[in-house]
Every structure is written in C-alpha cells, then in structure tokens.
PDB file of C-alpha atoms in Angstrom:
ATOM      1  CA  LEU A   1       0.000   0.000   0.000  1.00 81.00           C
ATOM      2  CA  VAL A   2       2.865   2.383   0.744  1.00 87.00           C
ATOM      3  CA  VAL A   3       4.400   1.629  -2.656  1.00 88.00           C
ATOM      4  CA  LEU A   4       1.007   2.086  -4.340  1.00 84.00           C
ATOM      5  CA  ALA A   5       0.585   5.441  -2.587  1.00 85.00           C
ATOM      6  CA  GLY A   6       4.040   6.488  -3.783  1.00 87.00           C
ATOM      7  CA  VAL A   7       3.317   5.490  -7.382  1.00 85.00           C
ATOM      8  CA  ILE A   8       0.019   7.396  -7.388  1.00 83.00           C
ATOM      9  CA  CYS A   9       1.759  10.388  -5.793  1.00 86.00           C
ATOM     10  CA  LEU A  10       4.465  10.449  -8.469  1.00 86.00           C
ATOM     11  CA  PHE A  11       1.952  10.106 -11.313  1.00 84.00           C
ATOM     12  CA  ALA A  12      -0.266  12.791  -9.755  1.00 83.00           C
ATOM     13  CA  SER A  13       2.722  15.096  -9.270  1.00 86.00           C
ATOM     14  CA  PHE A  14       3.833  14.822 -12.895  1.00 85.00           C
ATOM     15  CA  THR A  15       0.270  15.350 -14.121  1.00 83.00           C
ATOM     16  CA  ALA A  16      -0.098  18.399 -11.848  1.00 83.00           C
ATOM     17  CA  ILE A  17       3.166  19.948 -13.076  1.00 85.00           C
ATOM     18  CA  ASN A  18       2.293  19.200 -16.704  1.00 81.00           C
ATOM     19  CA  LEU A  19      -1.171  20.745 -16.382  1.00 80.00           C
ATOM     20  CA  THR A  20       0.178  23.796 -14.547  1.00 81.00           C
ATOM     21  CA  ALA A  21       2.805  24.349 -17.238  1.00 80.00           C
ATOM     22  CA  ARG A  22       0.059  24.110 -19.872  1.00 76.00           C
ATOM     23  CA  VAL A  23      -2.056  26.677 -18.020  1.00 75.00           C
ATOM     24  CA  SER A  24       0.868  29.127 -18.117  1.00 70.00           C
ATOM     25  CA  PHE A  25       0.653  29.329 -21.935  1.00 70.00           C
ATOM     26  CA  LEU A  26      -3.110  29.799 -22.194  1.00 68.00           C
ATOM     27  CA  GLU A  27      -5.316  32.889 -22.140  1.00 72.00           C
ATOM     28  CA  GLY A  28      -8.967  33.608 -21.401  1.00 72.00           C
ATOM     29  CA  TRP A  29     -11.489  30.899 -20.589  1.00 76.00           C
ATOM     30  CA  PRO A  30      -9.252  27.951 -21.649  1.00 75.00           C
ATOM     31  CA  ARG A  31      -6.817  28.991 -18.925  1.00 78.00           C
ATOM     32  CA  ALA A  32      -9.598  29.050 -16.308  1.00 81.00           C
ATOM     33  CA  ALA A  33     -10.942  25.686 -17.506  1.00 80.00           C
ATOM     34  CA  TRP A  34      -7.562  23.951 -17.444  1.00 78.00           C
ATOM     35  CA  LEU A  35      -6.749  25.542 -14.079  1.00 82.00           C
ATOM     36  CA  SER A  36      -9.905  23.938 -12.665  1.00 83.00           C
ATOM     37  CA  VAL A  37      -8.907  20.577 -14.144  1.00 82.00           C
ATOM     38  CA  ALA A  38      -5.404  20.941 -12.688  1.00 82.00           C
ATOM     39  CA  ALA A  39      -6.835  21.729  -9.237  1.00 86.00           C
ATOM     40  CA  ILE A  40      -9.123  18.677  -9.292  1.00 85.00           C
ATOM     41  CA  VAL A  41      -6.402  16.340 -10.550  1.00 83.00           C
ATOM     42  CA  THR A  42      -3.810  17.647  -8.092  1.00 85.00           C
ATOM     43  CA  GLY A  43      -6.170  17.574  -5.120  1.00 87.00           C
ATOM     44  CA  ALA A  44      -7.442  14.093  -5.962  1.00 84.00           C
ATOM     45  CA  GLY A  45      -3.914  12.750  -6.365  1.00 84.00           C
ATOM     46  CA  ILE A  46      -2.735  14.286  -3.085  1.00 87.00           C
ATOM     47  CA  TRP A  47      -5.751  12.979  -1.210  1.00 86.00           C
ATOM     48  CA  ALA A  48      -5.486   9.475  -2.682  1.00 85.00           C
ATOM     49  CA  THR A  49      -1.814   9.346  -1.710  1.00 86.00           C
ATOM     50  CA  HIS A  50      -2.749  10.289   1.851  1.00 85.00           C
ATOM     51  CA  PHE A  51      -5.722   7.947   2.160  1.00 83.00           C
ATOM     52  CA  ILE A  52      -4.041   4.866   0.697  1.00 83.00           C
ATOM     53  CA  ALA A  53      -0.989   5.472   2.905  1.00 85.00           C
ATOM     54  CA  MET A  54      -3.351   5.799   5.868  1.00 83.00           C
ATOM     55  CA  LEU A  55      -4.926   2.448   4.961  1.00 80.00           C
ATOM     56  CA  ALA A  56      -1.416   1.012   5.160  1.00 81.00           C
ATOM     57  CA  TYR A  57      -1.315   2.070   8.822  1.00 81.00           C
ATOM     58  CA  ARG A  58      -2.243  -1.068  10.792  1.00 79.00           C
ATOM     59  CA  PRO A  59      -2.155  -0.590  14.582  1.00 78.00           C
ATOM     60  CA  ALA A  60      -3.012  -3.404  16.981  1.00 76.00           C
ATOM     61  CA  PHE A  61      -6.677  -2.422  17.142  1.00 75.00           C
ATOM     62  CA  PRO A  62      -9.485  -1.667  14.653  1.00 74.00           C
ATOM     63  CA  VAL A  63      -9.404   1.609  12.717  1.00 76.00           C
ATOM     64  CA  ARG A  64     -12.101   3.499  10.847  1.00 78.00           C
ATOM     65  CA  TYR A  65     -12.573   7.003   9.449  1.00 77.00           C
ATOM     66  CA  GLU A  66     -15.370   9.514   9.964  1.00 79.00           C
ATOM     67  CA  LEU A  67     -16.996  10.228   6.610  1.00 80.00           C
ATOM     68  CA  GLY A  68     -17.613  13.973   7.002  1.00 84.00           C
ATOM     69  CA  LEU A  69     -14.013  14.889   7.857  1.00 85.00           C
ATOM     70  CA  THR A  70     -12.720  12.548   5.163  1.00 83.00           C
ATOM     71  CA  ALA A  71     -14.868  14.334   2.562  1.00 84.00           C
ATOM     72  CA  LEU A  72     -13.745  17.711   3.962  1.00 89.00           C
ATOM     73  CA  SER A  73     -10.109  16.699   3.475  1.00 88.00           C
ATOM     74  CA  VAL A  74     -10.814  16.153  -0.253  1.00 85.00           C
ATOM     75  CA  VAL A  75     -12.381  19.612  -0.553  1.00 89.00           C
ATOM     76  CA  ILE A  76      -9.419  21.193   1.239  1.00 91.00           C
ATOM     77  CA  ALA A  77      -6.953  19.444  -1.072  1.00 89.00           C
ATOM     78  CA  VAL A  78      -8.737  20.558  -4.253  1.00 89.00           C
ATOM     79  CA  PHE A  79      -9.431  24.135  -3.109  1.00 92.00           C
ATOM     80  CA  LEU A  80      -5.961  24.981  -1.777  1.00 91.00           C
ATOM     81  CA  SER A  81      -4.286  23.215  -4.701  1.00 89.00           C
ATOM     82  CA  GLY A  82      -6.340  25.397  -7.025  1.00 87.00           C
ATOM     83  CA  CYS A  83      -5.341  28.546  -5.102  1.00 91.00           C
ATOM     84  CA  GLY A  84      -1.662  27.598  -5.250  1.00 89.00           C
ATOM     85  CA  LEU A  85      -1.742  26.739  -8.947  1.00 86.00           C
ATOM     86  CA  PHE A  86      -3.580  30.006  -9.654  1.00 86.00           C
ATOM     87  CA  LEU A  87      -0.812  31.979  -7.962  1.00 88.00           C
ATOM     88  CA  ALA A  88       1.914  29.988  -9.731  1.00 85.00           C
ATOM     89  CA  ALA A  89       0.489  29.726 -13.271  1.00 81.00           C
ATOM     90  CA  TRP A  90      -1.791  32.753 -13.554  1.00 76.00           C
ATOM     91  CA  ALA A  91      -0.312  35.408 -11.268  1.00 74.00           C
ATOM     92  CA  GLY A  92       3.310  34.325 -11.785  1.00 79.00           C
ATOM     93  CA  HIS A  93       4.120  33.914  -8.052  1.00 87.00           C
ATOM     94  CA  ARG A  94       5.663  30.453  -8.271  1.00 88.00           C
ATOM     95  CA  ILE A  95       7.286  30.268  -4.835  1.00 90.00           C
ATOM     96  CA  LEU A  96       4.160  31.564  -3.092  1.00 91.00           C
ATOM     97  CA  GLY A  97       1.928  29.306  -5.174  1.00 89.00           C
ATOM     98  CA  GLY A  98       4.011  26.243  -4.354  1.00 90.00           C
ATOM     99  CA  ALA A  99       3.970  27.172  -0.659  1.00 92.00           C
ATOM    100  CA  VAL A 100       0.159  27.407  -0.745  1.00 93.00           C
ATOM    101  CA  VAL A 101      -0.002  23.941  -2.306  1.00 91.00           C
ATOM    102  CA  GLY A 102       2.226  22.680   0.532  1.00 92.00           C
ATOM    103  CA  ILE A 103      -0.062  24.284   3.111  1.00 94.00           C
ATOM    104  CA  GLY A 104      -2.992  22.598   1.366  1.00 91.00           C
ATOM    105  CA  VAL A 105      -1.279  19.213   1.593  1.00 92.00           C
ATOM    106  CA  GLY A 106      -0.696  19.735   5.315  1.00 92.00           C
ATOM    107  CA  ALA A 107      -4.246  20.938   5.980  1.00 93.00           C
ATOM    108  CA  MET A 108      -5.651  17.993   4.032  1.00 91.00           C
ATOM    109  CA  HIS A 109      -3.411  15.558   5.918  1.00 91.00           C
ATOM    110  CA  TYR A 110      -4.383  16.696   9.385  1.00 92.00           C
ATOM    111  CA  ALA A 111      -8.063  16.995   8.450  1.00 90.00           C
ATOM    112  CA  GLY A 112      -7.840  13.389   7.313  1.00 87.00           C
ATOM    113  CA  MET A 113      -6.041  12.441  10.525  1.00 88.00           C
ATOM    114  CA  ALA A 114      -8.838  14.085  12.516  1.00 88.00           C
ATOM    115  CA  ALA A 115     -11.223  11.634  10.840  1.00 84.00           C
ATOM    116  CA  LEU A 116      -9.328   8.720  12.409  1.00 82.00           C
ATOM    117  CA  ARG A 117     -11.449   6.740  14.889  1.00 81.00           C
ATOM    118  CA  VAL A 118      -9.627   4.243  17.119  1.00 80.00           C
ATOM    119  CA  PRO A 119     -10.126   2.925  20.661  1.00 81.00           C
ATOM    120  CA  ALA A 120      -7.071   4.850  21.824  1.00 81.00           C
ATOM    121  CA  VAL A 121      -5.863   8.244  23.000  1.00 84.00           C
ATOM    122  CA  GLU A 122      -4.001  10.276  20.368  1.00 85.00           C
ATOM    123  CA  VAL A 123      -0.739  11.856  21.553  1.00 88.00           C
ATOM    124  CA  TRP A 124       0.920  14.348  19.172  1.00 90.00           C
ATOM    125  CA  ASP A 125       4.580  15.382  19.030  1.00 92.00           C
ATOM    126  CA  MET A 126       4.308  18.985  17.814  1.00 93.00           C
ATOM    127  CA  SER A 127       7.936  19.153  16.689  1.00 94.00           C
ATOM    128  CA  PHE A 128       7.131  16.500  14.052  1.00 94.00           C
ATOM    129  CA  VAL A 129       3.962  18.380  13.100  1.00 93.00           C
ATOM    130  CA  TYR A 130       5.905  21.600  12.480  1.00 94.00           C
ATOM    131  CA  ALA A 131       8.619  19.670  10.628  1.00 95.00           C
ATOM    132  CA  SER A 132       5.996  18.034   8.383  1.00 94.00           C
ATOM    133  CA  PHE A 133       4.592  21.428   7.386  1.00 94.00           C
ATOM    134  CA  ALA A 134       8.099  22.732   6.688  1.00 94.00           C
ATOM    135  CA  ILE A 135       8.874  19.715   4.481  1.00 94.00           C
ATOM    136  CA  GLY A 136       5.615  20.068   2.565  1.00 92.00           C
ATOM    137  CA  ILE A 137       5.866  23.835   2.021  1.00 93.00           C
ATOM    138  CA  VAL A 138       9.530  23.837   0.985  1.00 94.00           C
ATOM    139  CA  GLY A 139       9.176  20.718  -1.179  1.00 92.00           C
ATOM    140  CA  CYS A 140       6.110  21.995  -3.031  1.00 92.00           C
ATOM    141  CA  ALA A 141       7.603  25.470  -3.540  1.00 92.00           C
ATOM    142  CA  LEU A 142      10.802  24.015  -5.002  1.00 93.00           C
ATOM    143  CA  ALA A 143       8.745  21.641  -7.156  1.00 91.00           C
ATOM    144  CA  VAL A 144       6.672  24.418  -8.721  1.00 90.00           C
ATOM    145  CA  VAL A 145       9.747  26.595  -9.372  1.00 90.00           C
ATOM    146  CA  ALA A 146      11.705  23.710 -10.925  1.00 89.00           C
ATOM    147  CA  GLY A 147       8.768  22.294 -12.881  1.00 86.00           C
ATOM    148  CA  LEU A 148       7.788  25.605 -14.463  1.00 85.00           C
ATOM    149  CA  SER A 149      11.288  26.985 -15.035  1.00 83.00           C
ATOM    150  CA  ARG A 150      11.437  25.512 -18.566  1.00 81.00           C
ATOM    151  CA  ASP A 151       8.923  23.845 -20.847  1.00 77.00           C
ATOM    152  CA  THR A 152      10.898  20.597 -21.079  1.00 82.00           C
ATOM    153  CA  VAL A 153      10.227  17.027 -19.989  1.00 81.00           C
ATOM    154  CA  ARG A 154      13.354  17.100 -17.808  1.00 86.00           C
ATOM    155  CA  SER A 155      12.155  20.136 -15.853  1.00 87.00           C
ATOM    156  CA  LYS A 156       8.715  18.589 -15.393  1.00 85.00           C
ATOM    157  CA  LEU A 157      10.222  15.322 -14.140  1.00 87.00           C
ATOM    158  CA  ILE A 158      12.398  17.186 -11.632  1.00 91.00           C
ATOM    159  CA  GLY A 159       9.391  19.192 -10.485  1.00 89.00           C
ATOM    160  CA  ALA A 160       7.271  16.037 -10.178  1.00 88.00           C
ATOM    161  CA  GLY A 161       9.961  14.287  -8.156  1.00 91.00           C
ATOM    162  CA  LEU A 162      10.297  17.224  -5.754  1.00 92.00           C
ATOM    163  CA  LEU A 163       6.514  17.502  -5.412  1.00 91.00           C
ATOM    164  CA  ALA A 164       6.186  13.775  -4.659  1.00 91.00           C
ATOM    165  CA  LEU A 165       8.971  14.019  -2.067  1.00 92.00           C
ATOM    166  CA  GLY A 166       7.281  17.008  -0.449  1.00 92.00           C
ATOM    167  CA  ILE A 167       3.895  15.274  -0.276  1.00 92.00           C
ATOM    168  CA  CYS A 168       5.218  11.927   0.950  1.00 91.00           C
ATOM    169  CA  GLY A 169       7.667  13.599   3.329  1.00 92.00           C
ATOM    170  CA  LEU A 170       4.872  15.638   4.890  1.00 93.00           C
ATOM    171  CA  HIS A 171       2.610  12.603   5.209  1.00 91.00           C
ATOM    172  CA  PHE A 172       5.041  10.210   6.834  1.00 92.00           C
ATOM    173  CA  THR A 173       6.590  12.864   9.077  1.00 94.00           C
ATOM    174  CA  GLY A 174       3.074  13.763  10.180  1.00 91.00           C
ATOM    175  CA  MET A 175       2.336  10.102  10.849  1.00 90.00           C
ATOM    176  CA  ALA A 176       5.487   9.880  12.946  1.00 91.00           C
ATOM    177  CA  ALA A 177       4.084  12.698  15.107  1.00 91.00           C
ATOM    178  CA  LEU A 178       1.187  10.501  16.252  1.00 89.00           C
ATOM    179  CA  THR A 179       1.323   7.978  19.065  1.00 88.00           C
ATOM    180  CA  LEU A 180      -1.779   5.922  19.911  1.00 86.00           C
ATOM    181  CA  VAL A 181      -2.187   4.859  23.540  1.00 85.00           C
ATOM    182  CA  PRO A 182      -4.792   2.062  23.860  1.00 82.00           C
ATOM    183  CA  ASP A 183      -7.885   3.075  25.830  1.00 77.00           C
ATOM    184  CA  PRO A 184      -9.902   0.104  27.144  1.00 75.00           C
ATOM    185  CA  ALA A 185     -12.852   2.388  27.878  1.00 75.00           C
ATOM    186  CA  ALA A 186     -13.185   3.488  24.238  1.00 66.00           C
ATOM    187  CA  PRO A 187     -15.971   1.880  22.163  1.00 64.00           C
ATOM    188  CA  TYR A 188     -14.994  -0.927  19.790  1.00 58.00           C
ATOM    189  CA  VAL A 189     -15.005   0.141  16.131  1.00 56.00           C
ATOM    190  CA  THR A 190     -15.010  -1.880  12.937  1.00 55.00           C
ATOM    191  CA  TRP A 191     -14.597  -1.135   9.258  1.00 50.00           C
ATOM    192  CA  PRO A 192     -17.893  -0.624   7.431  1.00 49.00           C
ATOM    193  CA  THR A 193     -16.382  -2.461   4.472  1.00 45.00           C
ATOM    194  CA  SER A 194     -13.171  -4.319   3.639  1.00 49.00           C
ATOM    195  CA  THR A 195      -9.892  -2.426   3.434  1.00 54.00           C
ATOM    196  CA  ASP A 196      -9.006  -4.102   0.154  1.00 56.00           C
ATOM    197  CA  PHE A 197     -12.232  -2.866  -1.437  1.00 56.00           C
ATOM    198  CA  LEU A 198     -11.543   0.701  -0.242  1.00 59.00           C
ATOM    199  CA  VAL A 199      -7.989   0.617  -1.554  1.00 58.00           C
ATOM    200  CA  ALA A 200      -9.089  -0.708  -4.939  1.00 59.00           C
ATOM    201  CA  SER A 201     -11.912   1.836  -5.209  1.00 62.00           C
ATOM    202  CA  VAL A 202      -9.798   4.848  -4.236  1.00 65.00           C
ATOM    203  CA  ALA A 203      -6.852   3.798  -6.413  1.00 62.00           C
ATOM    204  CA  ALA A 204      -9.048   3.063  -9.450  1.00 65.00           C
ATOM    205  CA  ALA A 205     -11.018   6.311  -9.175  1.00 66.00           C
ATOM    206  CA  THR A 206      -7.876   8.382  -8.663  1.00 66.00           C
ATOM    207  CA  LEU A 207      -5.966   6.776 -11.515  1.00 65.00           C
ATOM    208  CA  LEU A 208      -8.976   7.334 -13.779  1.00 66.00           C
ATOM    209  CA  ILE A 209      -9.074  11.037 -12.874  1.00 67.00           C
ATOM    210  CA  LEU A 210      -5.319  11.367 -13.335  1.00 63.00           C
ATOM    211  CA  ALA A 211      -5.412   9.508 -16.648  1.00 68.00           C
ATOM    212  CA  PHE A 212      -8.145  11.762 -18.028  1.00 65.00           C
ATOM    213  CA  GLY A 213      -6.343  14.882 -16.824  1.00 64.00           C
ATOM    214  CA  PHE A 214      -2.988  13.766 -18.209  1.00 63.00           C
ATOM    215  CA  ALA A 215      -4.441  12.611 -21.541  1.00 67.00           C
ATOM    216  CA  GLY A 216      -6.393  15.840 -21.874  1.00 63.00           C
ATOM    217  CA  SER A 217      -3.318  17.967 -21.275  1.00 61.00           C
ATOM    218  CA  VAL A 218      -1.238  15.950 -23.759  1.00 63.00           C
ATOM    219  CA  ILE A 219      -3.935  16.148 -26.455  1.00 64.00           C
ATOM    220  CA  ASP A 220      -4.469  19.859 -25.828  1.00 59.00           C
ATOM    221  CA  GLN A 221      -0.741  20.526 -26.019  1.00 61.00           C
ATOM    222  CA  HIS A 222      -0.460  18.501 -29.241  1.00 60.00           C
ATOM    223  CA  LEU A 223      -3.303  20.477 -30.823  1.00 57.00           C
ATOM    224  CA  ALA A 224      -1.754  23.745 -29.675  1.00 60.00           C
ATOM    225  CA  GLU A 225       1.632  22.775 -31.141  1.00 62.00           C
ATOM    226  CA  ARG A 226      -0.034  21.781 -34.426  1.00 68.00           C
ATOM    227  CA  THR A 227      -1.867  25.116 -34.501  1.00 65.00           C
ATOM    228  CA  THR A 228       1.416  26.918 -33.859  1.00 67.00           C
ATOM    229  CA  ARG A 229       3.143  25.028 -36.685  1.00 71.00           C
ATOM    230  CA  GLU A 230       0.268  25.831 -39.055  1.00 74.00           C
ATOM    231  CA  ALA A 231       0.425  29.499 -38.064  1.00 73.00           C
ATOM    232  CA  ASP A 232       4.194  29.530 -38.675  1.00 77.00           C
ATOM    233  CA  ARG A 233       3.655  27.922 -42.080  1.00 76.00           C
ATOM    234  CA  LEU A 234       1.025  30.506 -43.018  1.00 79.00           C
ATOM    235  CA  ARG A 235       3.273  33.359 -41.858  1.00 80.00           C
ATOM    236  CA  ALA A 236       6.116  31.997 -43.980  1.00 80.00           C
ATOM    237  CA  TYR A 237       3.762  31.716 -46.980  1.00 78.00           C
ATOM    238  CA  VAL A 238       2.534  35.285 -46.483  1.00 82.00           C
ATOM    239  CA  ALA A 239       6.127  36.505 -46.180  1.00 81.00           C
ATOM    240  CA  GLU A 240       6.970  34.702 -49.442  1.00 83.00           C
ATOM    241  CA  LEU A 241       3.988  36.313 -51.171  1.00 82.00           C
ATOM    242  CA  GLU A 242       5.015  39.747 -49.906  1.00 84.00           C
ATOM    243  CA  ALA A 243       8.568  39.192 -51.161  1.00 83.00           C
ATOM    244  CA  THR A 244       7.192  38.152 -54.563  1.00 85.00           C
ATOM    245  CA  LYS A 245       4.957  41.237 -54.591  1.00 82.00           C
ATOM    246  CA  ARG A 246       7.906  43.506 -53.825  1.00 82.00           C
ATOM    247  CA  ALA A 247       9.931  41.851 -56.628  1.00 81.00           C
ATOM    248  CA  LEU A 248       7.067  42.324 -59.087  1.00 83.00           C
ATOM    249  CA  GLU A 249       6.679  45.961 -58.047  1.00 79.00           C
ATOM    250  CA  ALA A 250      10.401  46.511 -58.561  1.00 79.00           C
ATOM    251  CA  ARG A 251      10.214  44.826 -61.988  1.00 82.00           C
ATOM    252  CA  THR A 252       7.180  46.943 -62.902  1.00 82.00           C
ATOM    253  CA  GLY A 253       9.147  50.072 -62.006  1.00 76.00           C
ATOM    254  CA  GLU A 254      11.995  48.971 -64.233  1.00 76.00           C
ATOM    255  CA  VAL A 255       9.581  48.308 -67.130  1.00 77.00           C
ATOM    256  CA  LYS A 256       7.940  51.742 -66.668  1.00 78.00           C
ATOM    257  CA  LEU A 257      11.364  53.368 -66.671  1.00 79.00           C
ATOM    258  CA  ALA A 258      12.330  51.524 -69.865  1.00 76.00           C
ATOM    259  CA  LEU A 259       9.044  52.545 -71.509  1.00 77.00           C
ATOM    260  CA  ALA A 260       9.619  56.158 -70.466  1.00 79.00           C
ATOM    261  CA  GLU A 261      13.129  56.073 -71.940  1.00 77.00           C
ATOM    262  CA  ALA A 262      11.785  54.531 -75.170  1.00 78.00           C
ATOM    263  CA  ALA A 263       9.102  57.210 -75.427  1.00 77.00           C
ATOM    264  CA  ALA A 264      11.706  59.912 -74.855  1.00 78.00           C
ATOM    265  CA  GLY A 265      13.912  58.402 -77.601  1.00 78.00           C
ATOM    266  CA  SER A 266      10.945  58.225 -79.962  1.00 78.00           C
ATOM    267  CA  GLN A 267      10.087  61.892 -79.228  1.00 79.00           C
ATOM    268  CA  ALA A 268      13.677  62.945 -79.924  1.00 77.00           C
ATOM    269  CA  LYS A 269      13.640  61.022 -83.207  1.00 77.00           C
ATOM    270  CA  SER A 270      10.384  62.715 -84.197  1.00 79.00           C
ATOM    271  CA  GLN A 271      11.869  66.141 -83.446  1.00 82.00           C
ATOM    272  CA  VAL A 272      14.944  65.365 -85.598  1.00 81.00           C
ATOM    273  CA  LEU A 273      12.749  64.206 -88.480  1.00 79.00           C
TER     274      LEU A 273
END
C-alpha cells in the first residue's frame, strides 16, 4: 500500500506539473478551464496518496474514518491546490503558489487524521507536526519553481519528483508525530467495508481522474503545437507572397522606366525628323 501510494503520488505530481505548465501558456477561458482541471487532478492525487498510505497504517486495534471529515479533506486538497496553482500559473508567483499547495497538503493531511477513529488516546509530538509542514511547504515550492522553469520534460520530471517528495515527506513525518495509547474504555469500532475494497476503489477512481487529466493535457498541447506550426507555415507563406509582390513591383518600375526612356527616344527622333 505504501508503494502504491508512492506510485500514485508520483503520477499525480507529474500530471499536476504538466497541467500547470500548460495553463501558463493559455489565455482567457481555456486557462480558467484547465486551471480547474489541474486543481481537481492535483487535489485528488494528493488525497489518494494520503488515504491509501493511511490504509497502510495497521495498529493493533481496529481503525475506521469519519466520513464527514474525510470528505472535507478532499475539498481542502482541491481548493488549496487550485489557489496555489492560480498563484503559480496565472499570477506568476511560483514560490508563493508552491507554498500554498504545501499548506494545502498539510491541511488535508491533518483533516484526514482528525477523521481517524480508534479505541485509543491520540498523543501528538508537535515538533514533528511543524517539521511536516516545513517539508511540505519547501518541497512543493521548489517543485513548482523547478517544474515551471522551462517547458521541457526534464524540468517537469524534476518538479514532479520534488513535489512527490514534499507530499510523501509531509505525510510520513506527520504520521510519525502521532502515538496511539490504547484506551480500554473506548468503544470498539469496525470497518464498514473491507480495506481491500476501499484501496481498490480509491486507487481506481484516482488513476482514472489522473489519466483523463494527463491525456487531456497531452492532447491539448499537441493540438496547440499543431496550430502553432500551421500558423508559422502561413506566416512563412505570407512573407513569401510579400517578397514576390515587392519583386514584381520593382520589376514593374523597371519596365515603366524603360518605356519612359523609349518614349523619350521616340520623341527625340520625331523632333529630328
């Protein structure tokens, strides 16, 4: 499950960087539309990474999650990811935008942790909590700066790697901050459904969202590049036509000059006769 969470995180990070880079080159409503898609894909990928990694956490007693806070963690992830990507891709504040994404990852993580229901007392080490936020904010800021520095696959891969490290580093450092002390007086809790079914459902839904987002960005970029090539071809054709026009105008001037000289010669001949 930890490996699966890491794979989804890396795929989500690359898709997020790729979509954000695409947004940077758009204008008008397409930019707003793709920014919304990027926010949903990024938030879903971050949340799925967190939730699947949480399902990998197996203490010595039953664990379940409160539905309302779990749903709230998804909303937090999507909303703050959208705010961060807006600052990075639209307003041009890449460091600030990446930091906001990191704050969103942390807020989502601890909202999801608040949904944890176990027959135990939760004891938090705040030094690990602060360290997790620092890792997430710095990692996401560096990822956005590196991923958007150049429109190359290498830059996007570096940005995706840094973003995945920031997300995973925040999650597992935050998990290390929690100690569960068994409480015999707490009510016994059970899973409403099997863990395997939850993992499969979350992973499948997230990968589907990421696949659609990634495919959409690739197709959109391909169409944009084809449009750019066609525009370049048309500009070259127009430039060739203008050059031909200028050559014809120059030739016409030469012909007019020759005709004028011939008329002058004919007039002189007539005067002599």
